[in-house]
């Protein structure tokens, strides 16, 4: 699309809506999973991970960043 055109703005809105939809799906999935964990289990333990360091491993980076 040509810069500054109406069709470009329409295309940008479509892409923005698509990205928002994906973000909402991910938030919903995480919320459902955490709610289920809280409802089913009495004790929940957390681990503090060095996510920034793990992202430097090119084999695991995509899976880690996608996992939230």
mmCIF file with all atom_site columns, N, CA and C in Angstrom:
data_model
loop_
_atom_site.group_PDB
_atom_site.id
_atom_site.type_symbol
_atom_site.label_atom_id
_atom_site.label_alt_id
_atom_site.label_comp_id
_atom_site.label_asym_id
_atom_site.label_entity_id
_atom_site.label_seq_id
_atom_site.pdbx_PDB_ins_code
_atom_site.Cartn_x
_atom_site.Cartn_y
_atom_site.Cartn_z
_atom_site.occupancy
_atom_site.B_iso_or_equiv
_atom_site.pdbx_formal_charge
_atom_site.auth_seq_id
_atom_site.auth_comp_id
_atom_site.auth_asym_id
_atom_site.auth_atom_id
_atom_site.pdbx_PDB_model_num
ATOM 1   N N  . UNK A 1 1  ? 0.847  -1.191  0.000  1.00 0.00 ? 1  UNK A N  1
ATOM 2   C CA . UNK A 1 1  ? 0.000  0.000   0.000  1.00 0.00 ? 1  UNK A CA 1
ATOM 3   C C  . UNK A 1 1  ? 0.889  1.251   0.000  1.00 0.00 ? 1  UNK A C  1
ATOM 4   N N  . UNK A 1 2  ? 0.378  2.311   -0.590 1.00 0.00 ? 2  UNK A N  1
ATOM 5   C CA . UNK A 1 2  ? 1.119  3.561   -0.665 1.00 0.00 ? 2  UNK A CA 1
ATOM 6   C C  . UNK A 1 2  ? 1.058  4.289   0.675  1.00 0.00 ? 2  UNK A C  1
ATOM 7   N N  . UNK A 1 3  ? 2.195  4.847   1.069  1.00 0.00 ? 3  UNK A N  1
ATOM 8   C CA . UNK A 1 3  ? 2.248  5.566   2.347  1.00 0.00 ? 3  UNK A CA 1
ATOM 9   C C  . UNK A 1 3  ? 1.250  6.724   2.341  1.00 0.00 ? 3  UNK A C  1
ATOM 10  N N  . UNK A 1 4  ? 0.512  6.830   3.450  1.00 0.00 ? 4  UNK A N  1
ATOM 11  C CA . UNK A 1 4  ? -0.429 7.928   3.590  1.00 0.00 ? 4  UNK A CA 1
ATOM 12  C C  . UNK A 1 4  ? -1.794 7.700   2.963  1.00 0.00 ? 4  UNK A C  1
ATOM 13  N N  . UNK A 1 5  ? -1.979 6.563   2.298  1.00 0.00 ? 5  UNK A N  1
ATOM 14  C CA . UNK A 1 5  ? -3.258 6.325   1.629  1.00 0.00 ? 5  UNK A CA 1
ATOM 15  C C  . UNK A 1 5  ? -4.282 5.741   2.598  1.00 0.00 ? 5  UNK A C  1
ATOM 16  N N  . UNK A 1 6  ? -5.552 5.844   2.214  1.00 0.00 ? 6  UNK A N  1
ATOM 17  C CA . UNK A 1 6  ? -6.631 5.292   3.045  1.00 0.00 ? 6  UNK A CA 1
ATOM 18  C C  . UNK A 1 6  ? -6.549 3.771   3.106  1.00 0.00 ? 6  UNK A C  1
ATOM 19  N N  . UNK A 1 7  ? -6.168 3.160   1.980  1.00 0.00 ? 7  UNK A N  1
ATOM 20  C CA . UNK A 1 7  ? -6.059 1.700   1.956  1.00 0.00 ? 7  UNK A CA 1
ATOM 21  C C  . UNK A 1 7  ? -4.960 1.213   2.902  1.00 0.00 ? 7  UNK A C  1
ATOM 22  N N  . UNK A 1 8  ? -3.877 1.984   3.020  1.00 0.00 ? 8  UNK A N  1
ATOM 23  C CA . UNK A 1 8  ? -2.812 1.619   3.949  1.00 0.00 ? 8  UNK A CA 1
ATOM 24  C C  . UNK A 1 8  ? -3.323 1.697   5.392  1.00 0.00 ? 8  UNK A C  1
ATOM 25  N N  . UNK A 1 9  ? -4.081 2.740   5.707  1.00 0.00 ? 9  UNK A N  1
ATOM 26  C CA . UNK A 1 9  ? -4.627 2.884   7.058  1.00 0.00 ? 9  UNK A CA 1
ATOM 27  C C  . UNK A 1 9  ? -5.591 1.746   7.370  1.00 0.00 ? 9  UNK A C  1
ATOM 28  N N  . UNK A 1 10 ? -6.406 1.359   6.368  1.00 0.00 ? 10 UNK A N  1
ATOM 29  C CA . UNK A 1 10 ? -7.329 0.248   6.563  1.00 0.00 ? 10 UNK A CA 1
ATOM 30  C C  . UNK A 1 10 ? -6.561 -1.058  6.802  1.00 0.00 ? 10 UNK A C  1
ATOM 31  N N  . UNK A 1 11 ? -5.485 -1.248  6.052  1.00 0.00 ? 11 UNK A N  1
ATOM 32  C CA . UNK A 1 11 ? -4.675 -2.457  6.205  1.00 0.00 ? 11 UNK A CA 1
ATOM 33  C C  . UNK A 1 11 ? -4.001 -2.470  7.578  1.00 0.00 ? 11 UNK A C  1
ATOM 34  N N  . UNK A 1 12 ? -3.528 -1.309  8.044  1.00 0.00 ? 12 UNK A N  1
ATOM 35  C CA . UNK A 1 12 ? -2.905 -1.224  9.361  1.00 0.00 ? 12 UNK A CA 1
ATOM 36  C C  . UNK A 1 12 ? -3.917 -1.556  10.458 1.00 0.00 ? 12 UNK A C  1
ATOM 37  N N  . UNK A 1 13 ? -5.157 -1.091  10.298 1.00 0.00 ? 13 UNK A N  1
ATOM 38  C CA . UNK A 1 13 ? -6.198 -1.409  11.267 1.00 0.00 ? 13 UNK A CA 1
ATOM 39  C C  . UNK A 1 13 ? -6.496 -2.909  11.303 1.00 0.00 ? 13 UNK A C  1
ATOM 40  N N  . UNK A 1 14 ? -6.510 -3.549  10.114 1.00 0.00 ? 14 UNK A N  1
ATOM 41  C CA . UNK A 1 14 ? -6.741 -4.984  10.052 1.00 0.00 ? 14 UNK A CA 1
ATOM 42  C C  . UNK A 1 14 ? -5.649 -5.744  10.798 1.00 0.00 ? 14 UNK A C  1
ATOM 43  N N  . UNK A 1 15 ? -4.409 -5.347  10.554 1.00 0.00 ? 15 UNK A N  1
ATOM 44  C CA . UNK A 1 15 ? -3.280 -6.009  11.210 1.00 0.00 ? 15 UNK A CA 1
ATOM 45  C C  . UNK A 1 15 ? -3.328 -5.772  12.715 1.00 0.00 ? 15 UNK A C  1
ATOM 46  N N  . UNK A 1 16 ? -3.668 -4.555  13.122 1.00 0.00 ? 16 UNK A N  1
ATOM 47  C CA . UNK A 1 16 ? -3.749 -4.235  14.545 1.00 0.00 ? 16 UNK A CA 1
ATOM 48  C C  . UNK A 1 16 ? -4.840 -5.057  15.222 1.00 0.00 ? 16 UNK A C  1
ATOM 49  N N  . UNK A 1 17 ? -5.991 -5.205  14.567 1.00 0.00 ? 17 UNK A N  1
ATOM 50  C CA . UNK A 1 17 ? -7.079 -6.018  15.123 1.00 0.00 ? 17 UNK A CA 1
ATOM 51  C C  . UNK A 1 17 ? -6.654 -7.476  15.255 1.00 0.00 ? 17 UNK A C  1
ATOM 52  N N  . UNK A 1 18 ? -5.944 -7.984  14.244 1.00 0.00 ? 18 UNK A N  1
ATOM 53  C CA . UNK A 1 18 ? -5.463 -9.358  14.258 1.00 0.00 ? 18 UNK A CA 1
ATOM 54  C C  . UNK A 1 18 ? -4.487 -9.580  15.421 1.00 0.00 ? 18 UNK A C  1
ATOM 55  N N  . UNK A 1 19 ? -3.552 -8.646  15.615 1.00 0.00 ? 19 UNK A N  1
ATOM 56  C CA . UNK A 1 19 ? -2.589 -8.756  16.710 1.00 0.00 ? 19 UNK A CA 1
ATOM 57  C C  . UNK A 1 19 ? -3.287 -8.667  18.070 1.00 0.00 ? 19 UNK A C  1
ATOM 58  N N  . UNK A 1 20 ? -4.278 -7.801  18.175 1.00 0.00 ? 20 UNK A N  1
ATOM 59  C CA . UNK A 1 20 ? -5.035 -7.681  19.424 1.00 0.00 ? 20 UNK A CA 1
ATOM 60  C C  . UNK A 1 20 ? -5.787 -8.976  19.711 1.00 0.00 ? 20 UNK A C  1
ATOM 61  N N  . UNK A 1 21 ? -6.353 -9.581  18.670 1.00 0.00 ? 21 UNK A N  1
ATOM 62  C CA . UNK A 1 21 ? -7.086 -10.834 18.819 1.00 0.00 ? 21 UNK A CA 1
ATOM 63  C C  . UNK A 1 21 ? -6.165 -11.935 19.350 1.00 0.00 ? 21 UNK A C  1
ATOM 64  N N  . UNK A 1 22 ? -4.968 -12.032 18.783 1.00 0.00 ? 22 UNK A N  1
ATOM 65  C CA . UNK A 1 22 ? -3.998 -13.036 19.226 1.00 0.00 ? 22 UNK A CA 1
ATOM 66  C C  . UNK A 1 22 ? -3.583 -12.773 20.667 1.00 0.00 ? 22 UNK A C  1
ATOM 67  N N  . UNK A 1 23 ? -3.334 -11.506 21.014 1.00 0.00 ? 23 UNK A N  1
ATOM 68  C CA . UNK A 1 23 ? -2.949 -11.156 22.382 1.00 0.00 ? 23 UNK A CA 1
ATOM 69  C C  . UNK A 1 23 ? -4.055 -11.526 23.363 1.00 0.00 ? 23 UNK A C  1
ATOM 70  N N  . UNK A 1 24 ? -5.306 -11.272 22.983 1.00 0.00 ? 24 UNK A N  1
ATOM 71  C CA . UNK A 1 24 ? -6.442 -11.615 23.846 1.00 0.00 ? 24 UNK A CA 1
ATOM 72  C C  . UNK A 1 24 ? -6.575 -13.128 24.019 1.00 0.00 ? 24 UNK A C  1
ATOM 73  N N  . UNK A 1 25 ? -6.323 -13.882 22.948 1.00 0.00 ? 25 UNK A N  1
ATOM 74  C CA . UNK A 1 25 ? -6.386 -15.339 23.035 1.00 0.00 ? 25 UNK A CA 1
ATOM 75  C C  . UNK A 1 25 ? -5.333 -15.856 24.009 1.00 0.00 ? 25 UNK A C  1
ATOM 76  N N  . UNK A 1 26 ? -4.121 -15.304 23.928 1.00 0.00 ? 26 UNK A N  1
ATOM 77  C CA . UNK A 1 26 ? -3.046 -15.738 24.820 1.00 0.00 ? 26 UNK A CA 1
ATOM 78  C C  . UNK A 1 26 ? -3.364 -15.381 26.268 1.00 0.00 ? 26 UNK A C  1
ATOM 79  N N  . UNK A 1 27 ? -3.848 -14.167 26.499 1.00 0.00 ? 27 UNK A N  1
ATOM 80  C CA . UNK A 1 27 ? -4.209 -13.765 27.862 1.00 0.00 ? 27 UNK A CA 1
ATOM 81  C C  . UNK A 1 27 ? -5.297 -14.663 28.420 1.00 0.00 ? 27 UNK A C  1
ATOM 82  N N  . UNK A 1 28 ? -6.291 -15.005 27.594 1.00 0.00 ? 28 UNK A N  1
ATOM 83  C CA . UNK A 1 28 ? -7.385 -15.859 28.022 1.00 0.00 ? 28 UNK A CA 1
ATOM 84  C C  . UNK A 1 28 ? -6.884 -17.251 28.379 1.00 0.00 ? 28 UNK A C  1
ATOM 85  N N  . UNK A 1 29 ? -5.996 -17.803 27.557 1.00 0.00 ? 29 UNK A N  1
ATOM 86  C CA . UNK A 1 29 ? -5.461 -19.141 27.811 1.00 0.00 ? 29 UNK A CA 1
ATOM 87  C C  . UNK A 1 29 ? -4.669 -19.164 29.115 1.00 0.00 ? 29 UNK A C  1
ATOM 88  N N  . UNK A 1 30 ? -3.856 -18.142 29.340 1.00 0.00 ? 30 UNK A N  1
ATOM 89  C CA . UNK A 1 30 ? -3.067 -18.064 30.575 1.00 0.00 ? 30 UNK A CA 1
ATOM 90  C C  . UNK A 1 30 ? -3.992 -17.925 31.774 1.00 0.00 ? 30 UNK A C  1
ATOM 91  N N  . UNK A 1 31 ? -5.016 -17.096 31.644 1.00 0.00 ? 31 UNK A N  1
ATOM 92  C CA . UNK A 1 31 ? -5.956 -16.894 32.747 1.00 0.00 ? 31 UNK A CA 1
ATOM 93  C C  . UNK A 1 31 ? -6.691 -18.191 33.086 1.00 0.00 ? 31 UNK A C  1
ATOM 94  N N  . UNK A 1 32 ? -7.133 -18.911 32.059 1.00 0.00 ? 32 UNK A N  1
ATOM 95  C CA . UNK A 1 32 ? -7.834 -20.174 32.286 1.00 0.00 ? 32 UNK A CA 1
ATOM 96  C C  . UNK A 1 32 ? -6.920 -21.194 32.955 1.00 0.00 ? 32 UNK A C  1
ATOM 97  N N  . UNK A 1 33 ? -5.659 -21.262 32.494 1.00 0.00 ? 33 UNK A N  1
ATOM 98  C CA . UNK A 1 33 ? -4.723 -22.225 33.052 1.00 0.00 ? 33 UNK A CA 1
ATOM 99  C C  . UNK A 1 33 ? -4.411 -21.902 34.518 1.00 0.00 ? 33 UNK A C  1
ATOM 100 N N  . UNK A 1 34 ? -4.157 -20.637 34.829 1.00 0.00 ? 34 UNK A N  1
ATOM 101 C CA . UNK A 1 34 ? -3.832 -20.269 36.207 1.00 0.00 ? 34 UNK A CA 1
ATOM 102 C C  . UNK A 1 34 ? -5.038 -20.449 37.120 1.00 0.00 ? 34 UNK A C  1
ATOM 103 N N  . UNK A 1 35 ? -6.221 -20.137 36.626 1.00 0.00 ? 35 UNK A N  1
ATOM 104 C CA . UNK A 1 35 ? -7.431 -20.330 37.433 1.00 0.00 ? 35 UNK A CA 1
ATOM 105 C C  . UNK A 1 35 ? -7.640 -21.811 37.746 1.00 0.00 ? 35 UNK A C  1
ATOM 106 N N  . UNK A 1 36 ? -7.397 -22.661 36.760 1.00 0.00 ? 36 UNK A N  1
ATOM 107 C CA . UNK A 1 36 ? -7.532 -24.098 36.972 1.00 0.00 ? 36 UNK A CA 1
ATOM 108 C C  . UNK A 1 36 ? -6.503 -24.614 37.969 1.00 0.00 ? 36 UNK A C  1
ATOM 109 N N  . UNK A 1 37 ? -5.275 -24.126 37.874 1.00 0.00 ? 37 UNK A N  1
ATOM 110 C CA . UNK A 1 37 ? -4.235 -24.541 38.818 1.00 0.00 ? 37 UNK A CA 1
ATOM 111 C C  . UNK A 1 37 ? -4.603 -24.165 40.246 1.00 0.00 ? 37 UNK A C  1
ATOM 112 N N  . UNK A 1 38 ? -5.109 -22.953 40.421 1.00 0.00 ? 38 UNK A N  1
ATOM 113 C CA . UNK A 1 38 ? -5.486 -22.489 41.759 1.00 0.00 ? 38 UNK A CA 1
ATOM 114 C C  . UNK A 1 38 ? -6.661 -23.302 42.296 1.00 0.00 ? 38 UNK A C  1
ATOM 115 N N  . UNK A 1 39 ? -7.611 -23.622 41.441 1.00 0.00 ? 39 UNK A N  1
ATOM 116 C CA . UNK A 1 39 ? -8.798 -24.356 41.888 1.00 0.00 ? 39 UNK A CA 1
ATOM 117 C C  . UNK A 1 39 ? -8.476 -25.806 42.246 1.00 0.00 ? 39 UNK A C  1
ATOM 118 N N  . UNK A 1 40 ? -7.538 -26.425 41.535 1.00 0.00 ? 40 UNK A N  1
ATOM 119 C CA . UNK A 1 40 ? -7.278 -27.850 41.719 1.00 0.00 ? 40 UNK A CA 1
ATOM 120 C C  . UNK A 1 40 ? -6.231 -28.162 42.792 1.00 0.00 ? 40 UNK A C  1
ATOM 121 N N  . UNK A 1 41 ? -5.327 -27.235 43.060 1.00 0.00 ? 41 UNK A N  1
ATOM 122 C CA . UNK A 1 41 ? -4.201 -27.552 43.926 1.00 0.00 ? 41 UNK A CA 1
ATOM 123 C C  . UNK A 1 41 ? -4.198 -26.700 45.190 1.00 0.00 ? 41 UNK A C  1
ATOM 124 N N  . UNK A 1 42 ? -3.709 -27.301 46.279 1.00 0.00 ? 42 UNK A N  1
ATOM 125 C CA . UNK A 1 42 ? -3.640 -26.599 47.560 1.00 0.00 ? 42 UNK A CA 1
ATOM 126 C C  . UNK A 1 42 ? -2.369 -25.766 47.684 1.00 0.00 ? 42 UNK A C  1
ATOM 127 N N  . UNK A 1 43 ? -1.252 -26.299 47.200 1.00 0.00 ? 43 UNK A N  1
ATOM 128 C CA . UNK A 1 43 ? 0.041  -25.625 47.319 1.00 0.00 ? 43 UNK A CA 1
ATOM 129 C C  . UNK A 1 43 ? 0.605  -25.389 45.921 1.00 0.00 ? 43 UNK A C  1
ATOM 130 N N  . UNK A 1 44 ? 1.076  -24.177 45.703 1.00 0.00 ? 44 UNK A N  1
ATOM 131 C CA . UNK A 1 44 ? 1.698  -23.830 44.427 1.00 0.00 ? 44 UNK A CA 1
ATOM 132 C C  . UNK A 1 44 ? 3.061  -23.228 44.739 1.00 0.00 ? 44 UNK A C  1
ATOM 133 N N  . UNK A 1 45 ? 4.109  -23.787 44.155 1.00 0.00 ? 45 UNK A N  1
ATOM 134 C CA . UNK A 1 45 ? 5.475  -23.290 44.352 1.00 0.00 ? 45 UNK A CA 1
ATOM 135 C C  . UNK A 1 45 ? 5.921  -22.572 43.089 1.00 0.00 ? 45 UNK A C  1
ATOM 136 N N  . UNK A 1 46 ? 6.666  -21.495 43.258 1.00 0.00 ? 46 UNK A N  1
ATOM 137 C CA . UNK A 1 46 ? 7.170  -20.711 42.130 1.00 0.00 ? 46 UNK A CA 1
ATOM 138 C C  . UNK A 1 46 ? 8.680  -20.825 42.050 1.00 0.00 ? 46 UNK A C  1
ATOM 139 N N  . UNK A 1 47 ? 9.198  -20.733 40.846 1.00 0.00 ? 47 UNK A N  1
ATOM 140 C CA . UNK A 1 47 ? 10.631 -20.776 40.628 1.00 0.00 ? 47 UNK A CA 1
ATOM 141 C C  . UNK A 1 47 ? 11.040 -19.490 39.911 1.00 0.00 ? 47 UNK A C  1
ATOM 142 N N  . UNK A 1 48 ? 12.084 -18.878 40.407 1.00 0.00 ? 48 UNK A N  1
ATOM 143 C CA . UNK A 1 48 ? 12.591 -17.651 39.796 1.00 0.00 ? 48 UNK A CA 1
ATOM 144 C C  . UNK A 1 48 ? 13.605 -18.034 38.726 1.00 0.00 ? 48 UNK A C  1
ATOM 145 N N  . UNK A 1 49 ? 13.247 -17.832 37.466 1.00 0.00 ? 49 UNK A N  1
ATOM 146 C CA . UNK A 1 49 ? 14.112 -18.222 36.356 1.00 0.00 ? 49 UNK A CA 1
ATOM 147 C C  . UNK A 1 49 ? 14.766 -17.003 35.722 1.00 0.00 ? 49 UNK A C  1
ATOM 148 N N  . UNK A 1 50 ? 15.947 -17.216 35.187 1.00 0.00 ? 50 UNK A N  1
ATOM 149 C CA . UNK A 1 50 ? 16.653 -16.173 34.450 1.00 0.00 ? 50 UNK A CA 1
ATOM 150 C C  . UNK A 1 50 ? 16.191 -16.238 32.991 1.00 0.00 ? 50 UNK A C  1
ATOM 151 N N  . UNK A 1 51 ? 15.031 -15.669 32.729 1.00 0.00 ? 51 UNK A N  1
ATOM 152 C CA . UNK A 1 51 ? 14.439 -15.762 31.385 1.00 0.00 ? 51 UNK A CA 1
ATOM 153 C C  . UNK A 1 51 ? 15.289 -15.046 30.342 1.00 0.00 ? 51 UNK A C  1
ATOM 154 N N  . UNK A 1 52 ? 15.882 -13.927 30.717 1.00 0.00 ? 52 UNK A N  1
ATOM 155 C CA . UNK A 1 52 ? 16.704 -13.175 29.766 1.00 0.00 ? 52 UNK A CA 1
ATOM 156 C C  . UNK A 1 52 ? 17.908 -13.996 29.321 1.00 0.00 ? 52 UNK A C  1
ATOM 157 N N  . UNK A 1 53 ? 18.504 -14.704 30.269 1.00 0.00 ? 53 UNK A N  1
ATOM 158 C CA . UNK A 1 53 ? 19.636 -15.564 29.934 1.00 0.00 ? 53 UNK A CA 1
ATOM 159 C C  . UNK A 1 53 ? 19.210 -16.754 29.098 1.00 0.00 ? 53 UNK A C  1
ATOM 160 N N  . UNK A 1 54 ? 18.036 -17.305 29.395 1.00 0.00 ? 54 UNK A N  1
ATOM 161 C CA . UNK A 1 54 ? 17.555 -18.465 28.642 1.00 0.00 ? 54 UNK A CA 1
ATOM 162 C C  . UNK A 1 54 ? 17.177 -18.085 27.212 1.00 0.00 ? 54 UNK A C  1
ATOM 163 N N  . UNK A 1 55 ? 16.805 -16.828 26.996 1.00 0.00 ? 55 UNK A N  1
ATOM 164 C CA . UNK A 1 55 ? 16.450 -16.391 25.639 1.00 0.00 ? 55 UNK A CA 1
ATOM 165 C C  . UNK A 1 55 ? 17.667 -16.324 24.727 1.00 0.00 ? 55 UNK A C  1
ATOM 166 N N  . UNK A 1 56 ? 18.856 -16.326 25.297 1.00 0.00 ? 56 UNK A N  1
ATOM 167 C CA . UNK A 1 56 ? 20.072 -16.268 24.479 1.00 0.00 ? 56 UNK A CA 1
ATOM 168 C C  . UNK A 1 56 ? 20.404 -17.629 23.863 1.00 0.00 ? 56 UNK A C  1
ATOM 169 N N  . UNK A 1 57 ? 19.780 -18.682 24.354 1.00 0.00 ? 57 UNK A N  1
ATOM 170 C CA . UNK A 1 57 ? 19.941 -20.005 23.758 1.00 0.00 ? 57 UNK A CA 1
ATOM 171 C C  . UNK A 1 57 ? 19.026 -20.075 22.542 1.00 0.00 ? 57 UNK A C  1
ATOM 172 N N  . UNK A 1 58 ? 19.605 -20.081 21.355 1.00 0.00 ? 58 UNK A N  1
ATOM 173 C CA . UNK A 1 58 ? 18.798 -19.982 20.130 1.00 0.00 ? 58 UNK A CA 1
ATOM 174 C C  . UNK A 1 58 ? 17.881 -21.174 19.925 1.00 0.00 ? 58 UNK A C  1
ATOM 175 N N  . UNK A 1 59 ? 18.165 -22.306 20.551 1.00 0.00 ? 59 UNK A N  1
ATOM 176 C CA . UNK A 1 59 ? 17.300 -23.478 20.390 1.00 0.00 ? 59 UNK A CA 1
ATOM 177 C C  . UNK A 1 59 ? 16.028 -23.362 21.239 1.00 0.00 ? 59 UNK A C  1
ATOM 178 N N  . UNK A 1 60 ? 16.112 -22.648 22.369 1.00 0.00 ? 60 UNK A N  1
ATOM 179 C CA . UNK A 1 60 ? 14.971 -22.562 23.277 1.00 0.00 ? 60 UNK A CA 1
ATOM 180 C C  . UNK A 1 60 ? 14.266 -21.213 23.238 1.00 0.00 ? 60 UNK A C  1
ATOM 181 N N  . UNK A 1 61 ? 14.871 -20.218 22.607 1.00 0.00 ? 61 UNK A N  1
ATOM 182 C CA . UNK A 1 61 ? 14.397 -18.840 22.699 1.00 0.00 ? 61 UNK A CA 1
ATOM 183 C C  . UNK A 1 61 ? 12.944 -18.680 22.238 1.00 0.00 ? 61 UNK A C  1
ATOM 184 N N  . UNK A 1 62 ? 12.595 -19.273 21.117 1.00 0.00 ? 62 UNK A N  1
ATOM 185 C CA . UNK A 1 62 ? 11.236 -19.102 20.579 1.00 0.00 ? 62 UNK A CA 1
ATOM 186 C C  . UNK A 1 62 ? 10.205 -19.732 21.504 1.00 0.00 ? 62 UNK A C  1
ATOM 187 N N  . UNK A 1 63 ? 10.486 -20.928 22.007 1.00 0.00 ? 63 UNK A N  1
ATOM 188 C CA . UNK A 1 63 ? 9.545  -21.614 22.878 1.00 0.00 ? 63 UNK A CA 1
ATOM 189 C C  . UNK A 1 63 ? 9.375  -20.874 24.193 1.00 0.00 ? 63 UNK A C  1
ATOM 190 N N  . UNK A 1 64 ? 10.455 -20.345 24.730 1.00 0.00 ? 64 UNK A N  1
ATOM 191 C CA . UNK A 1 64 ? 10.396 -19.637 26.004 1.00 0.00 ? 64 UNK A CA 1
ATOM 192 C C  . UNK A 1 64 ? 9.639  -18.332 25.855 1.00 0.00 ? 64 UNK A C  1
ATOM 193 N N  . UNK A 1 65 ? 9.939  -17.557 24.833 1.00 0.00 ? 65 UNK A N  1
ATOM 194 C CA . UNK A 1 65 ? 9.274  -16.274 24.665 1.00 0.00 ? 65 UNK A CA 1
ATOM 195 C C  . UNK A 1 65 ? 7.800  -16.442 24.319 1.00 0.00 ? 65 UNK A C  1
ATOM 196 N N  . UNK A 1 66 ? 7.449  -17.551 23.691 1.00 0.00 ? 66 UNK A N  1
ATOM 197 C CA . UNK A 1 66 ? 6.059  -17.808 23.325 1.00 0.00 ? 66 UNK A CA 1
ATOM 198 C C  . UNK A 1 66 ? 5.242  -18.340 24.499 1.00 0.00 ? 66 UNK A C  1
ATOM 199 N N  . UNK A 1 67 ? 5.935  -18.891 25.508 1.00 0.00 ? 67 UNK A N  1
ATOM 200 C CA . UNK A 1 67 ? 5.249  -19.548 26.615 1.00 0.00 ? 67 UNK A CA 1
ATOM 201 C C  . UNK A 1 67 ? 4.672  -18.570 27.638 1.00 0.00 ? 67 UNK A C  1
ATOM 202 N N  . UNK A 1 68 ? 5.105  -17.345 27.655 1.00 0.00 ? 68 UNK A N  1
ATOM 203 C CA . UNK A 1 68 ? 4.650  -16.340 28.625 1.00 0.00 ? 68 UNK A CA 1
ATOM 204 C C  . UNK A 1 68 ? 5.035  -16.716 30.022 1.00 0.00 ? 68 UNK A C  1
#
